[in-house]
Amino acid sequence: MNLAELEVIASELIEQEKMLDQIDSELEFVEGEFKQQPKRAGREKKFYSLIGIEWKDSEELSQRRAALREDKEKVQRIVNEARDKLVKGFSSGELVVPLDPDPVRKGEGNLFRYRANASYPKAVQKLASLLGMSVPLQIDEVEISPDQIRSPESDPYLAKEEVVNAFDKIRKTVALKLRGARRTQF
């Protein structure tokens, strides 16, 4: 799996998380309305029978709540699957980070740009979230940001080695999180 694929998955995950938040807030509102129902039901039913209209609010609210709960389950399943894909992708020994092979000397260190001037803001953001860090990620001396990776090492060979070591640490840390998550599921 490469970083571009993880960017797509991270983008989908962010969208689905937003949708899940919207469903949660709407469900919270409906639950609040549902709790208020008994207080209003008696007066409202009398009023509606007086004016000759059938009282439906309780049934509609119940249907809306059931639909929201069903939607929440579906979206939560999608979110969980996307998170699993991200964790597996970042913990995979097959992860491909498309960097230009020759770093650019910058100050005392070396700067690696992604090939074709690509940027991976969502993948890096979700990786930071997985690791409990903020963007840019600081792994030992290596700084990983959405559009570049910086190593303070002045020798290009040693800078490449530092980048490899940083991604090995990321892979191992995410793999440990994956193993921990599997244990809690069973």
Short mmCIF file of C-alpha atoms in Angstrom, two decimals:
data_model
loop_
_atom_site.label_atom_id
_atom_site.label_comp_id
_atom_site.label_asym_id
_atom_site.label_seq_id
_atom_site.Cartn_x
_atom_site.Cartn_y
_atom_site.Cartn_z
CA MET A 1 0.00 0.00 0.00
CA ASN A 2 1.32 3.46 -0.79
CA LEU A 3 0.79 6.86 0.80
CA ALA A 4 -1.52 8.00 -2.02
CA GLU A 5 -3.91 5.12 -1.27
CA LEU A 6 -3.77 5.96 2.43
CA GLU A 7 -4.57 9.59 1.58
CA VAL A 8 -7.77 8.46 -0.17
CA ILE A 9 -8.72 6.24 2.77
CA ALA A 10 -7.96 9.02 5.26
CA SER A 11 -10.06 11.45 3.23
CA GLU A 12 -12.98 9.01 3.26
CA LEU A 13 -12.50 8.45 6.99
CA ILE A 14 -12.59 12.18 7.74
CA GLU A 15 -15.80 12.60 5.72
CA GLN A 16 -17.44 9.63 7.41
CA GLU A 17 -16.40 10.91 10.85
CA LYS A 18 -18.04 14.25 10.04
CA MET A 19 -21.19 12.42 8.97
CA LEU A 20 -21.11 10.38 12.17
CA ASP A 21 -20.83 13.59 14.22
CA GLN A 22 -23.85 15.03 12.39
CA ILE A 23 -25.87 11.88 13.00
CA ASP A 24 -24.86 11.90 16.67
CA SER A 25 -25.95 15.50 17.16
CA GLU A 26 -29.26 14.90 15.36
CA LEU A 27 -29.83 11.72 17.36
CA GLU A 28 -29.10 13.62 20.56
CA PHE A 29 -31.72 16.21 19.58
CA VAL A 30 -34.30 13.53 18.73
CA GLU A 31 -33.58 11.71 22.01
CA GLY A 32 -34.16 14.99 23.86
CA GLU A 33 -37.44 15.51 22.04
CA PHE A 34 -38.41 11.93 22.79
CA LYS A 35 -37.80 12.49 26.51
CA GLN A 36 -39.99 15.61 26.41
CA GLN A 37 -42.77 13.67 24.69
CA PRO A 38 -44.63 12.48 27.81
CA LYS A 39 -44.81 16.03 29.16
CA ARG A 40 -46.42 17.37 26.00
CA ALA A 41 -48.34 14.33 24.83
CA GLY A 42 -51.41 14.74 26.99
CA ARG A 43 -52.00 18.39 26.09
CA GLU A 44 -51.07 17.92 22.47
CA LYS A 45 -53.32 14.87 22.00
CA LYS A 46 -56.29 16.74 23.44
CA PHE A 47 -55.60 19.73 21.22
CA TYR A 48 -55.23 17.63 18.08
CA SER A 49 -58.41 15.65 18.83
CA LEU A 50 -60.21 18.96 19.42
CA ILE A 51 -59.19 20.23 16.00
CA GLY A 52 -59.83 16.86 14.31
CA ILE A 53 -56.28 15.90 13.32
CA GLU A 54 -54.69 12.56 14.17
CA TRP A 55 -51.79 12.78 16.65
CA LYS A 56 -48.70 11.26 14.95
CA ASP A 57 -45.74 13.01 16.52
CA SER A 58 -44.75 10.17 18.84
CA GLU A 59 -44.73 7.59 16.06
CA GLU A 60 -42.81 9.84 13.67
CA LEU A 61 -40.26 10.61 16.36
CA SER A 62 -39.81 6.89 17.07
CA GLN A 63 -39.32 6.19 13.36
CA ARG A 64 -36.81 9.03 13.05
CA ARG A 65 -34.89 7.78 16.07
CA ALA A 66 -34.81 4.23 14.67
CA ALA A 67 -33.64 5.50 11.26
CA LEU A 68 -30.89 7.60 12.87
CA ARG A 69 -29.71 4.66 14.97
CA GLU A 70 -29.57 2.49 11.85
CA ASP A 71 -27.66 5.20 9.94
CA LYS A 72 -25.26 5.56 12.85
CA GLU A 73 -24.53 1.82 12.83
CA LYS A 74 -23.85 1.86 9.07
CA VAL A 75 -21.57 4.90 9.22
CA GLN A 76 -19.79 3.57 12.33
CA ARG A 77 -19.09 0.34 10.45
CA ILE A 78 -17.61 2.33 7.52
CA VAL A 79 -15.51 4.41 9.93
CA ASN A 80 -14.20 1.30 11.68
CA GLU A 81 -13.32 -0.35 8.35
CA ALA A 82 -11.49 2.78 7.14
CA ARG A 83 -9.56 3.02 10.44
CA ASP A 84 -8.61 -0.64 10.15
CA LYS A 85 -7.36 -0.08 6.59
CA LEU A 86 -5.28 2.90 7.72
CA VAL A 87 -3.78 1.01 10.64
CA LYS A 88 -2.97 -1.97 8.42
CA GLY A 89 -1.52 0.32 5.75
CA PHE A 90 0.71 2.26 8.15
CA SER A 91 1.81 -0.90 9.96
CA SER A 92 2.54 -2.79 6.76
CA GLY A 93 6.12 -3.58 5.86
CA GLU A 94 4.99 -2.94 2.28
CA LEU A 95 4.21 0.76 2.83
CA VAL A 96 5.57 2.88 -0.03
CA VAL A 97 6.36 6.52 0.70
CA PRO A 98 6.89 8.16 -2.71
CA LEU A 99 9.85 10.43 -1.97
CA ASP A 100 12.27 11.89 -4.47
CA PRO A 101 15.40 9.73 -4.16
CA ASP A 102 17.73 12.70 -3.90
CA PRO A 103 17.21 14.99 -0.92
CA VAL A 104 17.67 18.74 -1.13
CA ARG A 105 20.25 20.24 1.19
CA LYS A 106 18.45 22.70 3.47
CA GLY A 107 20.45 24.46 6.16
CA GLU A 108 22.30 21.82 8.13
CA GLY A 109 19.94 19.01 7.14
CA ASN A 110 18.31 17.38 4.16
CA LEU A 111 14.80 17.83 2.85
CA PHE A 112 12.91 15.05 1.06
CA ARG A 113 9.98 16.08 -1.10
CA TYR A 114 7.26 13.72 -2.23
CA ARG A 115 7.47 12.81 -5.91
CA ALA A 116 5.49 14.99 -8.34
CA ASN A 117 5.22 17.63 -5.58
CA ALA A 118 2.43 15.58 -4.03
CA SER A 119 1.01 16.38 -0.64
CA TYR A 120 -0.66 14.00 1.83
CA PRO A 121 -2.35 16.19 4.45
CA LYS A 122 -5.12 13.78 5.43
CA ALA A 123 -2.90 10.70 5.63
CA VAL A 124 -0.36 12.56 7.77
CA GLN A 125 -3.16 14.01 9.91
CA LYS A 126 -4.67 10.56 10.54
CA LEU A 127 -1.22 9.07 11.19
CA ALA A 128 -0.62 11.79 13.77
CA SER A 129 -4.00 11.00 15.30
CA LEU A 130 -3.16 7.28 15.46
CA LEU A 131 0.13 8.05 17.19
CA GLY A 132 -1.38 10.65 19.51
CA MET A 133 0.83 13.36 18.03
CA SER A 134 0.36 16.58 16.11
CA VAL A 135 1.37 17.60 12.61
CA PRO A 136 4.22 17.84 11.71
CA LEU A 137 5.17 14.53 13.27
CA GLN A 138 8.49 14.47 15.06
CA ILE A 139 9.94 10.94 15.05
CA ASP A 140 13.34 11.11 16.70
CA GLU A 141 15.05 13.83 14.65
CA VAL A 142 12.93 13.36 11.51
CA GLU A 143 10.05 15.75 10.87
CA ILE A 144 7.21 14.41 8.73
CA SER A 145 4.80 16.95 7.28
CA PRO A 146 2.13 16.68 4.56
CA ASP A 147 4.42 17.96 1.80
CA GLN A 148 7.94 16.99 2.87
CA ILE A 149 10.15 15.05 5.25
CA ARG A 150 13.08 16.79 6.90
CA SER A 151 16.14 15.21 8.47
CA PRO A 152 18.70 17.30 10.36
CA GLU A 153 21.45 14.95 9.19
CA SER A 154 23.83 16.72 6.77
CA ASP A 155 25.03 13.55 5.02
CA PRO A 156 22.38 12.45 2.45
CA TYR A 157 23.08 8.75 3.07
CA LEU A 158 22.61 9.13 6.84
CA ALA A 159 19.53 11.31 6.25
CA LYS A 160 17.99 8.50 4.18
CA GLU A 161 18.82 6.04 6.94
CA GLU A 162 17.11 8.29 9.51
CA VAL A 163 13.97 8.48 7.36
CA VAL A 164 13.89 4.68 7.03
CA ASN A 165 14.34 4.30 10.80
CA ALA A 166 11.55 6.81 11.48
CA PHE A 167 9.12 4.87 9.28
CA ASP A 168 10.20 1.60 10.91
CA LYS A 169 9.31 3.11 14.30
CA ILE A 170 5.98 4.31 12.94
CA ARG A 171 5.23 0.87 11.50
CA LYS A 172 6.08 -0.88 14.77
CA THR A 173 4.12 1.58 16.92
CA VAL A 174 1.02 1.35 14.74
CA ALA A 175 1.36 -2.46 14.64
CA LEU A 176 1.40 -2.50 18.45
CA LYS A 177 -1.74 -0.37 18.50
CA LEU A 178 -3.35 -2.79 16.04
CA ARG A 179 -2.48 -5.75 18.25
CA GLY A 180 -3.80 -3.93 21.33
CA ALA A 181 -7.06 -3.11 19.54
CA ARG A 182 -7.55 -6.74 18.52
CA ARG A 183 -7.04 -7.89 22.12
CA THR A 184 -9.71 -5.52 23.40
CA GLN A 185 -12.19 -6.79 20.80
CA PHE A 186 -12.07 -10.36 22.11
#
